[in-house]
mmCIF file of C-alpha atoms in Angstrom:
data_model
loop_
_atom_site.group_PDB
_atom_site.id
_atom_site.type_symbol
_atom_site.label_atom_id
_atom_site.label_comp_id
_atom_site.label_asym_id
_atom_site.label_seq_id
_atom_site.Cartn_x
_atom_site.Cartn_y
_atom_site.Cartn_z
ATOM 1 C CA MET A 1 7.029 -27.225 1.235
ATOM 2 C CA SER A 2 3.428 -26.672 2.250
ATOM 3 C CA SER A 3 2.723 -23.218 3.626
ATOM 4 C CA GLY A 4 -0.536 -24.156 5.339
ATOM 5 C CA HIS A 5 1.067 -24.382 8.790
ATOM 6 C CA LEU A 6 3.370 -21.394 8.223
ATOM 7 C CA ILE A 7 0.754 -18.643 7.835
ATOM 8 C CA ARG A 8 -1.998 -17.630 10.239
ATOM 9 C CA MET A 9 -4.483 -14.973 9.143
ATOM 10 C CA GLY A 10 -6.890 -13.087 11.382
ATOM 11 C CA HIS A 11 -9.665 -10.526 11.055
ATOM 12 C CA SER A 12 -12.017 -9.072 13.653
ATOM 13 C CA ASN A 13 -14.667 -6.366 13.464
ATOM 14 C CA ARG A 14 -15.855 -6.551 17.042
ATOM 15 C CA PRO A 15 -16.896 -3.031 18.055
ATOM 16 C CA GLN A 16 -14.935 -2.877 21.321
ATOM 17 C CA THR A 17 -11.203 -2.317 20.915
ATOM 18 C CA LEU A 18 -9.913 -4.853 23.413
ATOM 19 C CA GLU A 19 -12.267 -7.591 22.233
ATOM 20 C CA ALA A 20 -11.302 -6.969 18.595
ATOM 21 C CA VAL A 21 -7.569 -7.073 19.275
ATOM 22 C CA GLN A 22 -7.838 -10.180 21.428
ATOM 23 C CA ALA A 23 -9.861 -12.002 18.754
ATOM 24 C CA PHE A 24 -7.321 -10.998 16.122
ATOM 25 C CA CYS A 25 -4.364 -12.126 18.250
ATOM 26 C CA ASP A 26 -6.025 -15.469 19.019
ATOM 27 C CA ALA A 27 -6.551 -16.091 15.289
ATOM 28 C CA ILE A 28 -2.928 -15.490 14.301
ATOM 29 C CA GLN A 29 -1.309 -17.191 17.308
ATOM 30 C CA GLN A 30 1.242 -19.876 16.382
ATOM 31 C CA PRO A 31 4.189 -21.568 18.126
ATOM 32 C CA ASP A 32 7.192 -19.774 16.618
ATOM 33 C CA PRO A 33 6.282 -16.675 14.588
ATOM 34 C CA ALA A 34 8.925 -14.651 12.783
ATOM 35 C CA LEU A 35 6.725 -11.615 12.128
ATOM 36 C CA VAL A 36 3.277 -10.159 12.749
ATOM 37 C CA LEU A 37 1.736 -7.700 10.268
ATOM 38 C CA PHE A 38 -1.539 -5.944 11.038
ATOM 39 C CA PHE A 39 -3.821 -3.243 9.613
ATOM 40 C CA CYS A 40 -6.165 -1.412 11.961
ATOM 41 C CA SER A 41 -8.986 1.121 11.751
ATOM 42 C CA ASP A 42 -8.282 4.316 13.662
ATOM 43 C CA ALA A 43 -11.861 4.132 14.933
ATOM 44 C CA TYR A 44 -10.408 1.864 17.619
ATOM 45 C CA ASP A 45 -8.477 3.149 20.636
ATOM 46 C CA LEU A 46 -5.015 2.837 19.099
ATOM 47 C CA ASP A 47 -3.232 3.311 22.425
ATOM 48 C CA LEU A 48 -5.103 0.285 23.711
ATOM 49 C CA VAL A 49 -4.323 -1.627 20.506
ATOM 50 C CA ALA A 50 -0.626 -0.870 20.972
ATOM 51 C CA THR A 51 -0.650 -1.929 24.634
ATOM 52 C CA GLU A 52 -2.389 -5.230 23.932
ATOM 53 C CA LEU A 53 -0.178 -6.127 20.967
ATOM 54 C CA ALA A 54 2.954 -5.391 22.984
ATOM 55 C CA ARG A 55 1.635 -7.585 25.777
ATOM 56 C CA ARG A 56 0.697 -10.489 23.512
ATOM 57 C CA PHE A 57 3.776 -10.463 21.267
ATOM 58 C CA THR A 58 6.943 -9.893 23.263
ATOM 59 C CA ASP A 59 10.402 -10.173 21.634
ATOM 60 C CA LEU A 60 8.774 -10.427 18.206
ATOM 61 C CA PRO A 61 8.699 -7.958 15.281
ATOM 62 C CA VAL A 62 5.189 -6.510 15.008
ATOM 63 C CA LEU A 63 4.507 -4.004 12.245
ATOM 64 C CA GLY A 64 1.252 -2.293 11.334
ATOM 65 C CA CYS A 65 -0.573 0.919 10.490
ATOM 66 C CA SER A 66 -3.859 2.775 10.504
ATOM 67 C CA THR A 67 -6.015 2.374 7.417
ATOM 68 C CA ALA A 68 -8.719 3.678 5.131
ATOM 69 C CA GLY A 69 -10.290 0.207 5.223
ATOM 70 C CA GLU A 70 -9.113 -3.286 6.078
ATOM 71 C CA ILE A 71 -8.822 -6.429 3.925
ATOM 72 C CA GLY A 72 -8.708 -9.901 5.428
ATOM 73 C CA PRO A 73 -10.442 -13.272 5.765
ATOM 74 C CA MET A 74 -13.775 -11.472 6.289
ATOM 75 C CA GLY A 75 -13.338 -9.515 3.048
ATOM 76 C CA CYS A 76 -13.236 -5.716 2.727
ATOM 77 C CA LEU A 77 -14.385 -3.978 5.898
ATOM 78 C CA ASP A 78 -14.271 -0.733 7.841
ATOM 79 C CA HIS A 79 -13.752 -0.555 11.607
ATOM 80 C CA SER A 80 -11.854 -3.806 11.872
ATOM 81 C CA ILE A 81 -8.354 -5.176 12.430
ATOM 82 C CA SER A 82 -6.783 -7.673 10.030
ATOM 83 C CA GLY A 83 -3.358 -9.212 9.705
ATOM 84 C CA VAL A 84 -1.129 -12.254 9.563
ATOM 85 C CA SER A 85 1.665 -14.041 11.387
ATOM 86 C CA LEU A 86 4.466 -15.817 9.535
ATOM 87 C CA SER A 87 6.319 -18.799 10.999
ATOM 88 C CA ARG A 88 10.097 -18.985 11.410
ATOM 89 C CA ALA A 89 9.878 -22.399 9.762
ATOM 90 C CA GLY A 90 9.210 -20.704 6.423
ATOM 91 C CA PHE A 91 10.147 -17.059 6.796
ATOM 92 C CA THR A 92 13.006 -14.873 8.002
ATOM 93 C CA ALA A 93 12.223 -11.223 8.697
ATOM 94 C CA THR A 94 14.119 -8.139 9.802
ATOM 95 C CA VAL A 95 12.449 -4.787 10.456
ATOM 96 C CA GLY A 96 13.874 -1.282 10.541
ATOM 97 C CA CYS A 97 12.145 2.005 11.335
ATOM 98 C CA ILE A 98 12.669 5.539 10.034
ATOM 99 C CA ASP A 99 11.294 8.278 12.263
ATOM 100 C CA SER A 100 11.256 12.010 11.506
ATOM 101 C CA LEU A 101 10.624 11.507 7.794
ATOM 102 C CA HIS A 102 10.748 15.264 7.231
ATOM 103 C CA GLU A 103 14.469 15.129 8.076
ATOM 104 C CA PHE A 104 15.234 12.147 5.820
ATOM 105 C CA GLU A 105 17.649 12.684 2.945
ATOM 106 C CA VAL A 106 17.730 10.448 -0.132
ATOM 107 C CA THR A 107 21.332 9.505 0.717
ATOM 108 C CA ASP A 108 20.196 8.157 4.117
ATOM 109 C CA GLY A 109 18.547 5.180 2.466
ATOM 110 C CA LYS A 110 21.762 3.276 1.742
ATOM 111 C CA ALA A 111 22.943 3.124 5.357
ATOM 112 C CA PHE A 112 19.464 2.116 6.525
ATOM 113 C CA VAL A 113 19.086 -0.654 3.949
ATOM 114 C CA ASP A 114 22.649 -1.925 4.350
ATOM 115 C CA GLU A 115 22.035 -2.462 8.069
ATOM 116 C CA GLN A 116 18.816 -4.399 7.374
ATOM 117 C CA LEU A 117 20.561 -6.546 4.757
ATOM 118 C CA ARG A 118 23.398 -7.333 7.174
ATOM 119 C CA ARG A 119 20.875 -8.438 9.789
ATOM 120 C CA LEU A 120 18.990 -10.563 7.269
ATOM 121 C CA ASN A 121 22.150 -12.198 5.971
ATOM 122 C CA ARG A 122 23.221 -13.209 9.470
ATOM 123 C CA SER A 123 20.201 -15.515 9.674
ATOM 124 C CA THR A 124 19.760 -16.213 5.943
ATOM 125 C CA PRO A 125 23.180 -16.075 4.247
ATOM 126 C CA ASN A 126 21.732 -16.936 0.828
ATOM 127 C CA ALA A 127 19.142 -14.125 0.843
ATOM 128 C CA ASP A 128 18.837 -12.521 -2.596
ATOM 129 C CA ALA A 129 16.301 -11.136 -5.050
ATOM 130 C CA GLN A 130 15.050 -14.628 -5.882
ATOM 131 C CA ASN A 131 13.985 -15.491 -2.340
ATOM 132 C CA SER A 132 13.540 -12.101 -0.652
ATOM 133 C CA PHE A 133 11.397 -8.976 -0.930
ATOM 134 C CA ALA A 134 10.907 -5.749 1.018
ATOM 135 C CA LEU A 135 7.640 -4.377 2.368
ATOM 136 C CA MET A 136 7.129 -0.833 3.639
ATOM 137 C CA LEU A 137 4.403 0.947 5.608
ATOM 138 C CA ILE A 138 4.591 4.744 5.722
ATOM 139 C CA ASP A 139 2.695 7.750 7.077
ATOM 140 C CA GLY A 140 0.204 8.513 4.306
ATOM 141 C CA LEU A 141 0.175 12.254 5.005
ATOM 142 C CA SER A 142 3.944 12.710 5.263
ATOM 143 C CA LEU A 143 4.374 13.839 1.629
ATOM 144 C CA ALA A 144 7.605 11.823 1.842
ATOM 145 C CA GLU A 145 6.676 8.632 -0.004
ATOM 146 C CA GLU A 146 8.483 9.528 -3.230
ATOM 147 C CA LYS A 147 11.883 10.210 -1.692
ATOM 148 C CA ILE A 148 11.702 7.339 0.821
ATOM 149 C CA THR A 149 10.554 4.790 -1.760
ATOM 150 C CA ARG A 150 13.126 5.837 -4.330
ATOM 151 C CA SER A 151 15.958 5.908 -1.805
ATOM 152 C CA LEU A 152 15.202 2.499 -0.311
ATOM 153 C CA GLN A 153 14.670 0.803 -3.665
ATOM 154 C CA ASN A 154 17.949 2.188 -5.029
ATOM 155 C CA ALA A 155 19.759 0.774 -2.003
ATOM 156 C CA LEU A 156 17.962 -2.580 -2.218
ATOM 157 C CA GLY A 157 19.106 -3.132 -5.785
ATOM 158 C CA ARG A 158 17.354 -6.146 -7.303
ATOM 159 C CA ILE A 159 15.359 -6.932 -4.159
ATOM 160 C CA ARG A 160 11.990 -5.381 -4.921
ATOM 161 C CA LEU A 161 10.054 -3.090 -2.592
ATOM 162 C CA ILE A 162 6.276 -2.893 -2.310
ATOM 163 C CA GLY A 163 4.123 -1.207 0.294
ATOM 164 C CA GLY A 164 1.320 1.094 1.292
ATOM 165 C CA SER A 165 0.662 4.521 2.779
ATOM 166 C CA ALA A 166 -1.314 4.483 6.022
ATOM 167 C CA GLY A 167 -4.786 6.036 6.078
ATOM 168 C CA ASP A 168 -7.365 7.324 8.560
ATOM 169 C CA GLY A 169 -10.672 6.501 6.931
ATOM 170 C CA MET A 170 -11.624 9.509 4.827
ATOM 171 C CA ASP A 171 -10.468 12.113 7.350
ATOM 172 C CA PHE A 172 -7.016 12.883 5.866
ATOM 173 C CA SER A 173 -6.033 14.168 9.292
ATOM 174 C CA LYS A 174 -3.473 11.856 10.947
ATOM 175 C CA THR A 175 -2.065 8.558 9.705
ATOM 176 C CA LEU A 176 0.046 6.299 11.872
ATOM 177 C CA VAL A 177 2.609 3.491 11.611
ATOM 178 C CA TYR A 178 3.088 0.983 14.452
ATOM 179 C CA TRP A 179 6.504 -0.296 15.433
ATOM 180 C CA ASN A 180 8.208 -1.170 18.710
ATOM 181 C CA GLY A 181 5.046 -0.781 20.750
ATOM 182 C CA THR A 182 3.822 2.616 19.560
ATOM 183 C CA PHE A 183 1.820 4.259 16.779
ATOM 184 C CA GLN A 184 3.583 7.322 15.353
ATOM 185 C CA SER A 185 3.110 9.729 12.482
ATOM 186 C CA ASP A 186 6.075 10.968 10.402
ATOM 187 C CA ARG A 187 7.292 7.363 10.385
ATOM 188 C CA ALA A 188 8.063 4.576 7.921
ATOM 189 C CA ALA A 189 9.014 0.987 8.663
ATOM 190 C CA MET A 190 10.437 -1.576 6.254
ATOM 191 C CA VAL A 191 10.572 -5.326 6.693
ATOM 192 C CA LEU A 192 12.855 -7.588 4.651
ATOM 193 C CA ILE A 193 11.312 -11.031 4.228
ATOM 194 C CA SER A 194 13.135 -14.098 2.929
ATOM 195 C CA THR A 195 11.347 -17.368 2.161
ATOM 196 C CA PRO A 196 11.882 -20.578 0.164
ATOM 197 C CA LEU A 197 8.241 -20.378 -0.915
ATOM 198 C CA PRO A 198 7.479 -18.978 -4.380
ATOM 199 C CA PHE A 199 6.203 -15.416 -4.546
ATOM 200 C CA ARG A 200 5.231 -12.829 -7.134
ATOM 201 C CA ILE A 201 5.386 -9.050 -6.729
ATOM 202 C CA PHE A 202 2.517 -7.394 -8.617
ATOM 203 C CA LYS A 203 0.977 -4.073 -9.644
ATOM 204 C CA ILE A 204 -2.646 -4.045 -10.798
ATOM 205 C CA GLN A 205 -4.412 -1.035 -12.303
ATOM 206 C CA HIS A 206 -7.475 -0.915 -14.512
ATOM 207 C CA PHE A 207 -6.666 2.189 -16.545
ATOM 208 C CA ARG A 208 -5.112 2.716 -19.946
ATOM 209 C CA PRO A 209 -3.983 6.004 -21.490
ATOM 210 C CA THR A 210 -6.111 7.845 -24.031
ATOM 211 C CA SER A 211 -4.739 10.139 -26.728
ATOM 212 C CA GLU A 212 -5.725 13.224 -24.682
ATOM 213 C CA ARG A 213 -2.430 14.768 -23.516
ATOM 214 C CA LEU A 214 -1.860 17.518 -20.995
ATOM 215 C CA VAL A 215 1.194 19.335 -19.719
ATOM 216 C CA VAL A 216 1.698 20.522 -16.149
ATOM 217 C CA THR A 217 2.770 24.150 -16.611
ATOM 218 C CA ALA A 218 2.898 25.239 -12.959
ATOM 219 C CA ALA A 219 3.214 23.119 -9.812
ATOM 220 C CA ASP A 220 4.534 23.053 -6.264
ATOM 221 C CA MET A 221 6.057 19.587 -6.039
ATOM 222 C CA SER A 222 6.682 19.770 -2.285
ATOM 223 C CA LYS A 223 2.941 20.197 -1.652
ATOM 224 C CA ARG A 224 1.780 17.877 -4.499
ATOM 225 C CA LEU A 225 -0.054 20.914 -5.822
ATOM 226 C CA VAL A 226 -0.696 21.585 -9.521
ATOM 227 C CA THR A 227 -1.794 25.129 -10.237
ATOM 228 C CA GLU A 228 -1.773 25.143 -14.064
ATOM 229 C CA ILE A 229 -2.427 22.558 -16.762
ATOM 230 C CA ASN A 230 -1.857 23.561 -20.380
ATOM 231 C CA GLY A 231 -1.332 27.135 -19.166
ATOM 232 C CA LEU A 232 -4.814 27.328 -17.606
ATOM 233 C CA PRO A 233 -6.051 26.954 -14.013
ATOM 234 C CA ALA A 234 -5.585 23.259 -13.235
ATOM 235 C CA ALA A 235 -9.082 22.448 -11.972
ATOM 236 C CA GLN A 236 -10.699 24.315 -14.873
ATOM 237 C CA GLU A 237 -8.649 22.475 -17.485
ATOM 238 C CA TYR A 238 -9.112 19.060 -15.880
ATOM 239 C CA ALA A 239 -12.864 19.639 -15.700
ATOM 240 C CA ARG A 240 -12.902 20.616 -19.391
ATOM 241 C CA LEU A 241 -10.943 17.507 -20.363
ATOM 242 C CA ILE A 242 -13.379 15.170 -18.613
ATOM 243 C CA GLY A 243 -16.476 17.137 -19.644
ATOM 244 C CA VAL A 244 -17.930 18.353 -16.335
ATOM 245 C CA PRO A 245 -18.420 21.834 -14.811
ATOM 246 C CA VAL A 246 -15.484 22.820 -12.633
ATOM 247 C CA ASP A 247 -17.711 23.526 -9.636
ATOM 248 C CA ALA A 248 -19.134 20.000 -9.889
ATOM 249 C CA LEU A 249 -15.777 18.220 -9.469
ATOM 250 C CA SER A 250 -15.906 15.582 -6.731
ATOM 251 C CA ALA A 251 -14.034 12.566 -5.369
ATOM 252 C CA GLU A 252 -16.120 10.378 -7.682
ATOM 253 C CA HIS A 253 -14.760 12.203 -10.752
ATOM 254 C CA PHE A 254 -11.191 11.906 -9.499
ATOM 255 C CA ALA A 255 -11.667 8.173 -8.878
ATOM 256 C CA ALA A 256 -13.280 7.601 -12.265
ATOM 257 C CA VAL A 257 -10.839 9.661 -14.379
ATOM 258 C CA PRO A 258 -7.280 9.831 -13.031
ATOM 259 C CA LEU A 259 -4.251 10.875 -15.042
ATOM 260 C CA LEU A 260 -1.411 8.634 -16.215
ATOM 261 C CA VAL A 261 2.310 9.242 -16.592
ATOM 262 C CA LEU A 262 4.703 7.042 -18.558
ATOM 263 C CA ILE A 263 7.876 5.942 -16.714
ATOM 264 C CA ASP A 264 10.315 3.656 -18.554
ATOM 265 C CA GLY A 265 7.551 2.445 -20.840
ATOM 266 C CA THR A 266 5.067 1.667 -18.044
ATOM 267 C CA SER A 267 1.956 3.694 -17.187
ATOM 268 C CA TYR A 268 1.534 4.800 -13.575
ATOM 269 C CA THR A 269 -1.569 6.441 -12.160
ATOM 270 C CA ARG A 270 -1.442 9.987 -10.803
ATOM 271 C CA SER A 271 -4.690 10.517 -8.907
ATOM 272 C CA ILE A 272 -6.215 13.775 -7.708
ATOM 273 C CA GLN A 273 -7.093 14.118 -4.035
ATOM 274 C CA LYS A 274 -9.120 17.327 -4.208
ATOM 275 C CA ALA A 275 -9.860 20.545 -6.081
ATOM 276 C CA ASN A 276 -9.028 23.711 -4.146
ATOM 277 C CA PRO A 277 -10.912 27.024 -4.008
ATOM 278 C CA ASP A 278 -8.061 28.811 -5.830
ATOM 279 C CA GLY A 279 -8.448 26.539 -8.868
ATOM 280 C CA SER A 280 -5.470 24.302 -8.089
ATOM 281 C CA LEU A 281 -5.512 20.522 -7.748
ATOM 282 C CA THR A 282 -3.944 18.536 -4.916
ATOM 283 C CA PHE A 283 -2.638 15.122 -5.972
ATOM 284 C CA PHE A 284 -1.853 11.951 -4.022
ATOM 285 C CA CYS A 285 1.612 11.938 -5.670
ATOM 286 C CA ALA A 286 4.174 14.642 -6.321
ATOM 287 C CA ILE A 287 3.852 16.209 -9.790
ATOM 288 C CA GLU A 288 6.670 18.094 -11.510
ATOM 289 C CA GLU A 289 6.354 21.082 -13.799
ATOM 290 C CA GLY A 290 6.745 20.087 -17.435
ATOM 291 C CA ILE A 291 5.548 16.525 -16.969
ATOM 292 C CA VAL A 292 3.307 15.201 -19.741
ATOM 293 C CA MET A 293 0.294 13.172 -18.649
ATOM 294 C CA ARG A 294 -2.635 11.532 -20.366
ATOM 295 C CA VAL A 295 -6.260 11.264 -19.360
ATOM 296 C CA ALA A 296 -6.991 7.689 -18.308
ATOM 297 C CA GLN A 297 -9.752 5.462 -19.593
ATOM 298 C CA SER A 298 -11.143 2.887 -17.194
ATOM 299 C CA GLU A 299 -11.407 -0.822 -17.880
ATOM 300 C CA ASP A 300 -13.718 -3.120 -15.924
ATOM 301 C CA ILE A 301 -12.182 -3.256 -12.443
ATOM 302 C CA LEU A 302 -13.460 -6.764 -11.643
ATOM 303 C CA SER A 303 -12.397 -8.334 -14.942
ATOM 304 C CA ASN A 304 -9.031 -6.619 -14.615
ATOM 305 C CA ILE A 305 -8.256 -8.002 -11.150
ATOM 306 C CA GLN A 306 -9.591 -11.451 -12.017
ATOM 307 C CA GLN A 307 -7.325 -11.605 -15.053
ATOM 308 C CA SER A 308 -4.355 -10.390 -13.043
ATOM 309 C CA PHE A 309 -4.833 -13.021 -10.348
ATOM 310 C CA ALA A 310 -5.310 -15.678 -13.031
ATOM 311 C CA GLU A 311 -1.887 -14.756 -14.407
ATOM 312 C CA ILE A 312 -0.381 -15.023 -10.909
ATOM 313 C CA ARG A 313 -1.953 -18.464 -10.401
ATOM 314 C CA ALA A 314 -0.627 -19.610 -13.772
ATOM 315 C CA GLN A 315 2.885 -18.589 -12.732
ATOM 316 C CA MET A 316 3.019 -20.030 -9.205
ATOM 317 C CA GLY A 317 -0.229 -21.798 -8.354
ATOM 318 C CA PRO A 318 -2.923 -20.584 -5.934
ATOM 319 C CA PRO A 319 -1.645 -18.062 -3.368
ATOM 320 C CA ALA A 320 -1.524 -19.233 0.238
ATOM 321 C CA LEU A 321 -1.288 -15.549 1.169
ATOM 322 C CA THR A 322 -1.596 -12.295 -0.724
ATOM 323 C CA LEU A 323 -0.412 -9.124 0.992
ATOM 324 C CA GLY A 324 -2.305 -6.328 -0.743
ATOM 325 C CA PHE A 325 -2.182 -2.528 -0.695
ATOM 326 C CA ASP A 326 -5.327 -1.218 -2.383
ATOM 327 C CA CYS A 327 -5.884 2.491 -2.984
ATOM 328 C CA ILE A 328 -8.762 4.262 -1.257
ATOM 329 C CA LEU A 329 -9.877 5.536 -4.674
ATOM 330 C CA ARG A 330 -10.355 1.955 -5.884
ATOM 331 C CA LYS A 331 -12.492 1.344 -2.817
ATOM 332 C CA LEU A 332 -14.590 4.431 -3.620
ATOM 333 C CA GLU A 333 -15.053 3.204 -7.175
ATOM 334 C CA ASN A 334 -16.191 -0.211 -5.942
ATOM 335 C CA GLN A 335 -18.693 1.487 -3.654
ATOM 336 C CA ARG A 336 -19.985 3.705 -6.459
ATOM 337 C CA LEU A 337 -20.461 0.700 -8.746
ATOM 338 C CA GLY A 338 -21.919 -1.571 -6.060
ATOM 339 C CA LEU A 339 -18.997 -4.001 -6.303
ATOM 340 C CA ASN A 340 -17.937 -4.283 -2.657
ATOM 341 C CA SER A 341 -19.249 -7.817 -2.251
ATOM 342 C CA ASP A 342 -17.667 -9.005 -5.505
ATOM 343 C CA MET A 343 -14.299 -7.487 -4.625
ATOM 344 C CA SER A 344 -14.425 -8.999 -1.147
ATOM 345 C CA SER A 345 -15.018 -12.434 -2.652
ATOM 346 C CA ILE A 346 -12.037 -12.059 -4.993
ATOM 347 C CA PHE A 347 -9.767 -11.012 -2.139
ATOM 348 C CA GLN A 348 -11.008 -13.830 0.096
ATOM 349 C CA HIS A 349 -10.491 -16.406 -2.666
ATOM 350 C CA HIS A 350 -6.854 -15.325 -2.958
ATOM 351 C CA HIS A 351 -6.268 -15.181 0.818
ATOM 352 C CA THR A 352 -5.630 -11.446 0.776
ATOM 353 C CA VAL A 353 -4.635 -9.521 3.882
ATOM 354 C CA GLY A 354 -3.979 -5.789 3.663
ATOM 355 C CA LEU A 355 -5.502 -2.344 3.697
ATOM 356 C CA ASN A 356 -6.997 0.488 1.705
ATOM 357 C CA THR A 357 -4.244 3.064 1.416
ATOM 358 C CA TYR A 358 -3.557 6.714 0.692
ATOM 359 C CA GLY A 359 -0.955 5.573 -1.841
ATOM 360 C CA GLU A 360 1.005 2.509 -2.885
ATOM 361 C CA GLN A 361 4.654 1.734 -3.493
ATOM 362 C CA TYR A 362 5.964 -0.465 -6.268
ATOM 363 C CA CYS A 363 9.640 -1.051 -7.052
ATOM 364 C CA GLY A 364 10.810 2.460 -6.231
ATOM 365 C CA VAL A 365 7.771 4.372 -7.528
ATOM 366 C CA HIS A 366 5.014 5.897 -5.401
ATOM 367 C CA VAL A 367 1.679 5.313 -7.168
ATOM 368 C CA THR A 368 -2.034 5.752 -6.548
ATOM 369 C CA GLN A 369 -5.289 4.136 -7.656
ATOM 370 C CA THR A 370 -3.392 0.866 -7.862
ATOM 371 C CA LEU A 371 -3.321 -2.489 -6.085
ATOM 372 C CA THR A 372 0.255 -3.475 -5.274
ATOM 373 C CA GLY A 373 1.409 -6.451 -3.273
ATOM 374 C CA VAL A 374 3.000 -9.859 -3.122
ATOM 375 C CA ALA A 375 1.385 -13.259 -3.605
ATOM 376 C CA ILE A 376 3.047 -16.133 -1.737
ATOM 377 C CA GLY A 377 2.480 -19.690 -2.913
ATOM 378 C CA ASP A 378 2.639 -23.229 -1.532
ATOM 379 C CA ALA A 379 5.418 -24.890 -3.507
ATOM 380 C CA ARG A 380 8.003 -24.051 -6.163
ATOM 381 C CA VAL A 381 6.870 -24.238 -9.768
#
């Protein structure tokens, strides 16, 4: 099966909201779509975005979020809207929404997922882990990603979940998820997608652990706050470990030298959001007291992603579509190194649509400074 007629990608950076949304909608229009996914800068009038999308796509699942940058056919941009529509001829999709994330309990995930699976199986009775995956968008400032991701993945079983945390540029003020005609904070939405096309779920990070170990000796997990590392003020000890003065710590240092934790034999990045005046560190992920982490050493970010995509192509051929969730800290690193154009070209070559996030989800784990996603191919291999 060729996927060329099944997928329509769009990307617009027109400065006026209505013109941008209309150009995007025109690009992804197709006769019988099963789903629309979009990623939108909050520099636009999001109420107007919501109104226009609801007008253009009636009786159709439309899922999206605000971003810290958009990825699409035009590459990596700010102040744009990107996205994709998927045809019913090649895809089945069901979407469910969780509002009031602060009230969500881990046990709530099973009932939510079971309902989505029942809906999917009514239209695709043979849906399973071989032909289906789950994708989630979530409020990036909710501090709820860990419990939501873990709960949904446990309920999904072998069907794997990937996703991204919504952003708002570099403001860290209000992040929004769109579903059923409105943008809302404190919200997550999950779509189950089934397709006969080949696909590969992936996690790409360009860091490896060094021998430098550290122990979190005091933390407030609910606030993602670490107050002590190795029994010393967290910011002071982190600064010592990376060899800079504590009062010089900046977002560039956090992007260049994150920390890694080992989970079931796999390294996951634990990135720092900011250093606080009281000497504590705020992370993008929850950190428990007693956890052992290692200082990360960076590999070449371009070579790393090129190699990773080469492995995907070797497994399933060239992607017809890659849905990608790329951390804001990776974007900052690309900017610092002058690699924006190179990264845009790589994403365009692999037909990537997605966003820069405040965090990523991969198979039940909330991560940062990572590119997660799914590559969808043209034919079975």
